[in-house]
Short mmCIF file of C-alpha atoms in Angstrom, two decimals:
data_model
loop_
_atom_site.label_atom_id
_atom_site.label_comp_id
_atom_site.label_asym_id
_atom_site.label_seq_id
_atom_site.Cartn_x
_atom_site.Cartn_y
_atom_site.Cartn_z
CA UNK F 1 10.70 -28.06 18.24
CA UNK F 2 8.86 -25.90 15.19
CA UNK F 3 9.25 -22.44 17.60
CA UNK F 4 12.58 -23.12 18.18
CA UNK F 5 13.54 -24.06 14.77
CA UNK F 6 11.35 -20.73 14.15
CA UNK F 7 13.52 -18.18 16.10
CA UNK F 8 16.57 -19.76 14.98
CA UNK F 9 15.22 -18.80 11.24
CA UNK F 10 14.17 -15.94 12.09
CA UNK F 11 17.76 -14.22 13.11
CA UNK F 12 19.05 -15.41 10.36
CA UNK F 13 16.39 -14.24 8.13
CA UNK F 14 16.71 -10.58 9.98
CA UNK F 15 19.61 -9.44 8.08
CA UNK F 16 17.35 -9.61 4.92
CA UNK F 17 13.85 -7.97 6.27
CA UNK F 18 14.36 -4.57 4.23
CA UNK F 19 15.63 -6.47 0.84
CA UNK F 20 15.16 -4.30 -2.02
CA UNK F 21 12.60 -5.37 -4.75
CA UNK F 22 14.38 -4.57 -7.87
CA UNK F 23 14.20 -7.08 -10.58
CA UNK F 24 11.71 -9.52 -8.42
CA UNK F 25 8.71 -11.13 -9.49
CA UNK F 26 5.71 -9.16 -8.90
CA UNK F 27 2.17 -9.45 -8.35
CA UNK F 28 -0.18 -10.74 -11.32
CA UNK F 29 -3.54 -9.34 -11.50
CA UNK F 30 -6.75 -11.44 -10.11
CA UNK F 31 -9.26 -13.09 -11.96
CA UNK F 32 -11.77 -13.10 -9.41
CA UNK F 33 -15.59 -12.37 -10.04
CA UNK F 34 -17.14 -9.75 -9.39
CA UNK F 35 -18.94 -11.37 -6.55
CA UNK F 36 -15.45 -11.69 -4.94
CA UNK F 37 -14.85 -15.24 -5.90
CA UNK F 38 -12.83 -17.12 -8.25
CA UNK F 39 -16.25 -18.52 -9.76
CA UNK F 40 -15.84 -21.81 -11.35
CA UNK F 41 -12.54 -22.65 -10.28
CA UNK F 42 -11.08 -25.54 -8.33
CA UNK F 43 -9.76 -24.44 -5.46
CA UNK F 44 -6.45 -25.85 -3.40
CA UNK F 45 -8.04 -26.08 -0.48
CA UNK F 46 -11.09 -27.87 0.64
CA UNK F 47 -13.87 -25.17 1.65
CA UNK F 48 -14.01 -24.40 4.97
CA UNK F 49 -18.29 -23.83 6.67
CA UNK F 50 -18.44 -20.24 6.99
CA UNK F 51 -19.02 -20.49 10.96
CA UNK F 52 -15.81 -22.21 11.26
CA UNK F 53 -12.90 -20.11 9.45
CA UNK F 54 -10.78 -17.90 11.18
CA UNK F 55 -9.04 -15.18 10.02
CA UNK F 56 -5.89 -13.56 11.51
CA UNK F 57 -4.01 -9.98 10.41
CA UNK F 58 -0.82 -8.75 11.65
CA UNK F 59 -0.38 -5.16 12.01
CA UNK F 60 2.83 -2.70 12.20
CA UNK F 61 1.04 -0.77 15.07
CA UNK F 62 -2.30 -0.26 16.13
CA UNK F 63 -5.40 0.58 14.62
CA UNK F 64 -6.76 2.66 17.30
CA UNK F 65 -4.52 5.71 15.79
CA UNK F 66 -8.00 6.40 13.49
CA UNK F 67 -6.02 7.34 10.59
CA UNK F 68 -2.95 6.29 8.21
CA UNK F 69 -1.63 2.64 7.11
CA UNK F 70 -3.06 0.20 9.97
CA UNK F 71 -6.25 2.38 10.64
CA UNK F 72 -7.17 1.51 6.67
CA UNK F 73 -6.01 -1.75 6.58
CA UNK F 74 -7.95 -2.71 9.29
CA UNK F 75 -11.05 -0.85 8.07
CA UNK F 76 -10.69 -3.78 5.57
CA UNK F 77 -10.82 -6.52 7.51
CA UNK F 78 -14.10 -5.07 9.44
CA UNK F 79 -15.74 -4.06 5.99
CA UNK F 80 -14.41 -7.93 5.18
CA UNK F 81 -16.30 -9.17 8.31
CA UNK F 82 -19.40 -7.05 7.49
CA UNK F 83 -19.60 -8.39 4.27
CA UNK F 84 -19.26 -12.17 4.78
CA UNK F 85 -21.24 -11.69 8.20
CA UNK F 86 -18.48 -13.34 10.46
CA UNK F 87 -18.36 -12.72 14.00
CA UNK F 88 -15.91 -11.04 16.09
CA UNK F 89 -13.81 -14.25 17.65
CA UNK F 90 -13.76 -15.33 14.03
CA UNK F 91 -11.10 -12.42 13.53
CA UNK F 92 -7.90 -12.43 15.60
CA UNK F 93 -5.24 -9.29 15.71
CA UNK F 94 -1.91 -9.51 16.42
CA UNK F 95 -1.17 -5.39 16.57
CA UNK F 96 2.17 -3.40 17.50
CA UNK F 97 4.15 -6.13 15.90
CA UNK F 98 7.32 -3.79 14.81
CA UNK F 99 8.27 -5.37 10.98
CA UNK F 100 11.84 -4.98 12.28
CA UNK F 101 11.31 -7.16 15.41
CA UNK F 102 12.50 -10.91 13.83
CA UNK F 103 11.42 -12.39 17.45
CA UNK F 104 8.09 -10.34 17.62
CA UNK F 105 6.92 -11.23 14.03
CA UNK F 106 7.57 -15.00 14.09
CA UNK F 107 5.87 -15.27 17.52
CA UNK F 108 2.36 -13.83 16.30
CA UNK F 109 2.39 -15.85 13.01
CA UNK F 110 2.74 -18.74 14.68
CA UNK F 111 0.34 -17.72 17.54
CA UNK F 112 -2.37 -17.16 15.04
CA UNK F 113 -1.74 -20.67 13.52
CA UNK F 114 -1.90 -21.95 16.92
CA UNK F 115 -5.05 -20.20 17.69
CA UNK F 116 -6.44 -21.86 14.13
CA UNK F 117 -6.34 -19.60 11.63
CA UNK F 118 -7.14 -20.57 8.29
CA UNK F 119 -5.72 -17.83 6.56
CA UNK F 120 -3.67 -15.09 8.28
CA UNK F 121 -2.80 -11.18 6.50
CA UNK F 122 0.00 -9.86 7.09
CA UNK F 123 0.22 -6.07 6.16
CA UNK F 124 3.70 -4.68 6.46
CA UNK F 125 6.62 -4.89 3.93
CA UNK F 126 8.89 -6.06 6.37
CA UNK F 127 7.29 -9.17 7.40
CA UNK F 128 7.66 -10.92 3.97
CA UNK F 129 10.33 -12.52 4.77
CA UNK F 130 9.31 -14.40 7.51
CA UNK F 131 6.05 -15.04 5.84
CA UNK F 132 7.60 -16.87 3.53
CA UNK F 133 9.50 -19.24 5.77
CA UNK F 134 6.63 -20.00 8.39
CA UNK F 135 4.45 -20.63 4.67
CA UNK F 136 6.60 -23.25 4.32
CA UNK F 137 5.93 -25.13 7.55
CA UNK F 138 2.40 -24.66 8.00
CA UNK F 139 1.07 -25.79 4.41
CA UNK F 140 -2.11 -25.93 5.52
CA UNK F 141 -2.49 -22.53 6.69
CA UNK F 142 -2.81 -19.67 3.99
CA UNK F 143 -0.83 -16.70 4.28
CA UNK F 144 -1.40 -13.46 2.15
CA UNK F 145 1.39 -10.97 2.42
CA UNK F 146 0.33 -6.79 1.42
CA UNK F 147 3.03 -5.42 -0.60
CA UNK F 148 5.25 -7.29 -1.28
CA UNK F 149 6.81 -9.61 -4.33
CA UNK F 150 7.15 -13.36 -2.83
CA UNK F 151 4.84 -15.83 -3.39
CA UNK F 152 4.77 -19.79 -3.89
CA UNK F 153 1.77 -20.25 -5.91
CA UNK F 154 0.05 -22.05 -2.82
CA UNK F 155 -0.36 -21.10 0.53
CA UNK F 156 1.31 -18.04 0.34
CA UNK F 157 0.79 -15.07 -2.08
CA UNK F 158 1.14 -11.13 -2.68
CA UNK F 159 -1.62 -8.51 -2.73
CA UNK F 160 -1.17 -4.75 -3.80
CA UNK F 161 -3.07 -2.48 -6.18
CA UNK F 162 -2.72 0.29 -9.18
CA UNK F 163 -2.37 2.97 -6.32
CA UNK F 164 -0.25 5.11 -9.06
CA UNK F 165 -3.62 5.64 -10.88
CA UNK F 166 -4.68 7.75 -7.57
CA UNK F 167 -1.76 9.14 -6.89
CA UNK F 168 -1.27 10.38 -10.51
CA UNK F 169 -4.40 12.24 -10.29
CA UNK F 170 -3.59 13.81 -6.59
CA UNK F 171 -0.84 15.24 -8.46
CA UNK F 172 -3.27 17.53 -10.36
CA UNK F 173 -4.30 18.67 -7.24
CA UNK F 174 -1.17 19.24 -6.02
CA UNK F 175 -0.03 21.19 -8.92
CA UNK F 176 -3.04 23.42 -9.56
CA UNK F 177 -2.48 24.38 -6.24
CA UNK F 178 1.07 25.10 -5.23
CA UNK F 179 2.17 29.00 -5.68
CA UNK F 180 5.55 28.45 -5.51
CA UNK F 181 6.14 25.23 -7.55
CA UNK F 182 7.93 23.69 -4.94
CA UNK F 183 6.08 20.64 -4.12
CA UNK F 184 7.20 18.20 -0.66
CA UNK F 185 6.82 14.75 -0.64
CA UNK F 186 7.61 12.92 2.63
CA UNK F 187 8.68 9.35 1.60
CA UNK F 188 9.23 5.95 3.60
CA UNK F 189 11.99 4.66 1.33
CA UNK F 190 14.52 5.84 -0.70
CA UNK F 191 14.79 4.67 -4.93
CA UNK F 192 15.52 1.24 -3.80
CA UNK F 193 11.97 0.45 -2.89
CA UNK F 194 9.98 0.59 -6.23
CA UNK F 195 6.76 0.74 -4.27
CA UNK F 196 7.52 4.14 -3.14
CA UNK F 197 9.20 5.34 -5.69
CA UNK F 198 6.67 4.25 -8.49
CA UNK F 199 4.64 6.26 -6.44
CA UNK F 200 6.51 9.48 -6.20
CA UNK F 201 6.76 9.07 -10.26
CA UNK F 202 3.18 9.08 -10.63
CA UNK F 203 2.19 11.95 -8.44
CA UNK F 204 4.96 13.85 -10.24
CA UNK F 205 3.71 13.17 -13.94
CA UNK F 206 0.04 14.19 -12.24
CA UNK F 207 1.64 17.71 -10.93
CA UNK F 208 3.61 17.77 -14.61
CA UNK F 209 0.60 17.16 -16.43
CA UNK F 210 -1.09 20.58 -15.10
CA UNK F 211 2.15 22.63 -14.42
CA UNK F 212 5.38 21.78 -16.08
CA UNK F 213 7.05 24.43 -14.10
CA UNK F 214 6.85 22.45 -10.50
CA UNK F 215 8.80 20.39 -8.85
CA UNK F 216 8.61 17.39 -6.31
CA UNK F 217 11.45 17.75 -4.01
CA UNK F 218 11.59 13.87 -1.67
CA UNK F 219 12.63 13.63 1.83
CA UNK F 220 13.11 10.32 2.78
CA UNK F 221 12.64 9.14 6.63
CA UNK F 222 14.12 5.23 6.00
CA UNK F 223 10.96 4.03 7.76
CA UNK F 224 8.05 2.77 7.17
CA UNK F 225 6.49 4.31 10.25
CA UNK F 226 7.81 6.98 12.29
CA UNK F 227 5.57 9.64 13.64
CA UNK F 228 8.49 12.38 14.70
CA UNK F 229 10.46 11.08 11.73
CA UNK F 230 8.02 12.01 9.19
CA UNK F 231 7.04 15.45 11.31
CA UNK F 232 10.73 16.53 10.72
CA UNK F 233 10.64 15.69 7.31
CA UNK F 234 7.37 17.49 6.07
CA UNK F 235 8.95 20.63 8.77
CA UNK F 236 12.33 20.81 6.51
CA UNK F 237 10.25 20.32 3.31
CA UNK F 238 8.01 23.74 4.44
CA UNK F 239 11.29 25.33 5.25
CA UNK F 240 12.76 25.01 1.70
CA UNK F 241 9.39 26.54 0.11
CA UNK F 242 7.64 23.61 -0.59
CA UNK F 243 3.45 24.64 -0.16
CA UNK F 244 2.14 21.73 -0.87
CA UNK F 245 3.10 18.53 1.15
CA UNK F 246 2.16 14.98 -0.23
CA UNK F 247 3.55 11.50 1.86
CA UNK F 248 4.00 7.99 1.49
CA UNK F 249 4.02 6.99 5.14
CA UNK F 250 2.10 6.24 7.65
CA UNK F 251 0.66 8.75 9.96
CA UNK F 252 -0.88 12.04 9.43
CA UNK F 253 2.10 13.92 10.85
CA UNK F 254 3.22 15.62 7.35
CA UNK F 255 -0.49 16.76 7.40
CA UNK F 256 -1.09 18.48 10.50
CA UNK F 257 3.01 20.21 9.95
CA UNK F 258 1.60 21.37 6.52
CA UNK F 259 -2.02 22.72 8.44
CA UNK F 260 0.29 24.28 11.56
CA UNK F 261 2.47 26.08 8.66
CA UNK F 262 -0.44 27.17 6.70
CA UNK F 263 0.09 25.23 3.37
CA UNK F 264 -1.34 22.15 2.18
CA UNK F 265 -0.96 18.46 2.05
CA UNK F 266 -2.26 15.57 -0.09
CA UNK F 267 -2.94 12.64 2.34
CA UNK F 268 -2.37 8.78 1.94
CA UNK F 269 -4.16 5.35 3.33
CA UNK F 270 -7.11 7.23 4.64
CA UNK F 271 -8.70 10.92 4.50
CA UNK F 272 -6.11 12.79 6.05
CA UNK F 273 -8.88 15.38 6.43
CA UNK F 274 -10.19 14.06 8.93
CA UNK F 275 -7.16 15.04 11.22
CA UNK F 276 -5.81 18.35 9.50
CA UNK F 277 -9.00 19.35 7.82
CA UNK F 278 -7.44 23.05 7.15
CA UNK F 279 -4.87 21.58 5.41
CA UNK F 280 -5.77 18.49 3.60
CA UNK F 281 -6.59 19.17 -0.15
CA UNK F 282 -7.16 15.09 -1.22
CA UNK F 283 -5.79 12.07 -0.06
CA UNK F 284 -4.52 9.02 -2.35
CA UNK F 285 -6.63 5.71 -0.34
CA UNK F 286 -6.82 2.07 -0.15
CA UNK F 287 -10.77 -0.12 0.20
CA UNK F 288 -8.97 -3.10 1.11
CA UNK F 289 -11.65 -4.67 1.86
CA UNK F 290 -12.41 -4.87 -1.92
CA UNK F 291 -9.50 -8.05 -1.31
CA UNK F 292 -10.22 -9.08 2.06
CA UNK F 293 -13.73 -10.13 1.11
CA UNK F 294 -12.82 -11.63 -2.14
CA UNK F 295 -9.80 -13.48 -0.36
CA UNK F 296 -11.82 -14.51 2.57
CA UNK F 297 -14.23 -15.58 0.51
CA UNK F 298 -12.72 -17.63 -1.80
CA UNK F 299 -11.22 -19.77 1.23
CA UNK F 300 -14.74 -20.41 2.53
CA UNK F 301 -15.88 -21.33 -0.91
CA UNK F 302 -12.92 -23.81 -1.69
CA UNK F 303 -11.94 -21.69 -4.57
CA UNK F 304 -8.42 -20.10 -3.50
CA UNK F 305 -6.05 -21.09 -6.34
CA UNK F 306 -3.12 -19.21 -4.86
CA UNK F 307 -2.92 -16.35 -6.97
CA UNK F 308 -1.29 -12.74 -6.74
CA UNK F 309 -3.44 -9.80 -6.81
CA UNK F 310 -3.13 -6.38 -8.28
CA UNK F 311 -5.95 -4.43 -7.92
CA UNK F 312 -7.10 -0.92 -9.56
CA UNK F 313 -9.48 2.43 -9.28
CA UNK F 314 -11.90 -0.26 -11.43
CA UNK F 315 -12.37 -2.43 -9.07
CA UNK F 316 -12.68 -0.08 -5.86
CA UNK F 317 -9.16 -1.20 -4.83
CA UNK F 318 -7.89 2.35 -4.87
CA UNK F 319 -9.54 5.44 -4.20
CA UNK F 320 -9.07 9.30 -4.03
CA UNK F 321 -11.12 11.67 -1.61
CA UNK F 322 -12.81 14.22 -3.35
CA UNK F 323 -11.19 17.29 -3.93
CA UNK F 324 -11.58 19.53 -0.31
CA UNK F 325 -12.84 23.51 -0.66
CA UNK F 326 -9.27 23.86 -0.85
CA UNK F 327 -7.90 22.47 -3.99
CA UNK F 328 -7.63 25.28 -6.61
CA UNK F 329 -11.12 26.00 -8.99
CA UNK F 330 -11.71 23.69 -11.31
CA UNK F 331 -9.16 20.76 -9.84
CA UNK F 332 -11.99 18.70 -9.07
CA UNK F 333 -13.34 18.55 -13.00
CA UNK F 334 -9.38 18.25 -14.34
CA UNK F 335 -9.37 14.75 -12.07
CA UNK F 336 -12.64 13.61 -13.32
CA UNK F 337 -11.65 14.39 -16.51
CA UNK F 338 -8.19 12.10 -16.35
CA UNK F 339 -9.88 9.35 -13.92
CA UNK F 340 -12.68 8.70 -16.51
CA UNK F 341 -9.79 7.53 -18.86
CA UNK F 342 -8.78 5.30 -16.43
CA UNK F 343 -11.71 3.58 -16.07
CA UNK F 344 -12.51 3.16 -19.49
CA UNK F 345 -9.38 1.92 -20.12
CA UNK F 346 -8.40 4.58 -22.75
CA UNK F 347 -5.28 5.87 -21.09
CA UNK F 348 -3.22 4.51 -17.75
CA UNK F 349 -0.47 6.30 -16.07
CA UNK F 350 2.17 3.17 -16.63
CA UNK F 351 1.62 1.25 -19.62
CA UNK F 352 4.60 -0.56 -20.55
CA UNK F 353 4.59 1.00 -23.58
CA UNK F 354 5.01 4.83 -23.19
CA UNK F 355 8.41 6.27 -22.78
CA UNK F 356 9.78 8.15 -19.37
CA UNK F 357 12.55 10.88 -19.20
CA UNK F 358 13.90 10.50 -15.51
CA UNK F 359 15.79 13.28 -13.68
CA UNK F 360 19.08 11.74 -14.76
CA UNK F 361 18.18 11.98 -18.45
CA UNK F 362 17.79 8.18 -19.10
CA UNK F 363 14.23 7.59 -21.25
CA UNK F 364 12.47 4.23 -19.70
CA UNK F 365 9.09 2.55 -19.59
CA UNK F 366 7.22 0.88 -16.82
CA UNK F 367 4.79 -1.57 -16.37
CA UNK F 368 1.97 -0.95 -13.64
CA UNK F 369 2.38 -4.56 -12.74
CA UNK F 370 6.36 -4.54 -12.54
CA UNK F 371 5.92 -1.33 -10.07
CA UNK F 372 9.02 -3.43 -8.03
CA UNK F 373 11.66 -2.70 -10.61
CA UNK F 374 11.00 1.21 -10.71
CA UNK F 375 14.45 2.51 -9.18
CA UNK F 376 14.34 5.89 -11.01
CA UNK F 377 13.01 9.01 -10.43
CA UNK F 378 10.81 11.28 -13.08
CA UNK F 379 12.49 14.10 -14.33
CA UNK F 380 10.49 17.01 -12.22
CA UNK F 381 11.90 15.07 -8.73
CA UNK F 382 14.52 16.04 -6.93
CA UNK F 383 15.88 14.45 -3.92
CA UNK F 384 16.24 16.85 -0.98
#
């Protein structure tokens, strides 16, 4: 009766998959030890012997690709598993699961709760939904959903990082590099989606900050993974002049079109070097196992209080491959320079405080934290 009442849900939740995140609640940060526990805290949940959790993901497609959003993402969970010493049938995948696929995504949540997982990741956008409503009937199950905004406060919360701090500081690279001040960026979502587009802001203040004569110019592919989709887009991007090409997506397509052109790319989710090394100056990436553990943890421990996290560069969270033999001289020392600040906590890319011209004229302000309600553009991007 449950997986019935499921799939009826779930059609009528699959008009709503792609909501927009404008205006939403969004994640707060953690106040987890450094050990990766919430030390000292009662936890909602009693603790759970280390030999007996289980642990299930869900990913978008497979991590067998060796590069991009699920390759990282699962790098996680293994560094996770490392960490806490768990064995292999204490982890169960559910990959290929297509966040547009209502049927598809409901079936392998419920299959993992089935198969007794304690808590379950799920690492797309477009599953939130449906996290949300299969939260709700299995109370005792935890479910932690990457990305998004939802969360009850319980059993199911959001987890997502300061990844503007990196991609600010690839946009040094990218603009000590580029000759002709045309700068690509190959992006998932359009201005709705203030993941991506808080993104695109911050790699464009990072090119500003260097040369205030570039541009960003965004091609969006409407999805969150498509491999020819995202070729096409970095190929028209080249076309128009652009020499360097940066991406939020997920596969290393824009790359290797910006290494079989002969310009250059700034990677994201993993080292995109390690697929167009002739190409690839930096790329913006994720340790998510920084959560994972601490997450993981926490449940074995019987100290998950069903909090949001937001991670940062601080914590490990986010990370930016070191500037390749390509990057222009002296990029490496200019990122240094600016990341240092971050750390120290003497300067931030969105502060709440500081004031934004966007490429419609309007001044605004942004909070790192509130990265959902970011709907504008900075005023070096242009939409292509």
């Amino acid at each position: 009766m449950k997986r019935l009442l499921s799939m009826v849900l779930a059609g009528a939740l699959a008009c709503t998959l792609l909501a927009g995140c404008g205006g939403q609640d969004t994640p707060a940060a953690s106040n987890a030890g450094a050990d990766g526990s919430s030390a000292g805290t009662q936890g909602l949940f009693d603790p759970i012997p280390k030999d007996e959790i289980k642990v299930g993901v869900v990913h978008i497609t497979n991590p067998a690709e060796g590069t991009g959003y699920t390759y990282t993402h699962d790098l996680g969970i293994q560094g996770m598993q490392e960490n806490l010493g768990l064995s292999d049938d204490q982890i169960i995948r559910k990959n290929d699961i297509d966040d547009q696929d209502a049927t598809k995504i409901q079936t392998a949540l419920e299959e993992l709760v089935e198969e007794g997982c304690n808590i379950i990741f799920a690492t797309s956008w477009g599953y939130m939904d449906y996290v949300e409503q299969i939260a709700a009937e299995y109370p005792e199950v935890i479910f932690c959903h990457g990305t998004g905004y939802k969360s009850n406060g319980s059993n199911f919360t959001n987890y997502f990082g300061k990844i503007n701090q990196a991609r600010y500081l690839s946009g040094i690279a990218a603009g000590m590099k580029t000759e002709s001040n045309k700068i690509g960026y190959v992006a998932a979502q359009n201005n709705e989606n203030g993941e991506v587009t808080s993104g695109i802001d911050a790699f464009a203040m990072g090119v500003e900050s260097v040369n205030p004569d570039a541009k960003v110019y965004v091609k969006v592919t409407g999805s969150w993974f498509d491999p020819e989709g995202e070729g096409q887009a970095a190929k028209a991007l080249i076309d128009m002049g652009c020499d360097v090409i940066a991406q939020h997506c997920d596969t290393a397509n824009p790359a290797l079109e910006a290494q079989n052109a002969g310009v250059y790319a700034v990677g994201y989710n993993s080292d995109m070097a390690e697929k167009a090394p002739n190409s690839t100056l930096t790329s913006v990436m994720w340790d998510w196992s920084v959560y994972y553990t601490q997450a993981v943890q926490s449940v074995i421990d019987g100290t998950w209080t069903g909090e949001n996290y937001f991670g940062n560069m601080k914590d490990g969270l986010v990370t930016l491959a070191p500037c390749s033999d390509l990057c222009a001289e002296g990029t490496q020392e200019k990122i240094d320079e600016v990341k240092e600040q971050i750390l120290n906590g003497t300067w931030d890319v969105f502060d709440g405080q500081t004031e934004y011209e966007t490429n419609d004229g309007q001044k605004v302000t942004l909070k790192a934290e509130d990265y959902g309600s970011c709907n504008w553009y900075y005023k070096n991007v242009e939409v292509a």
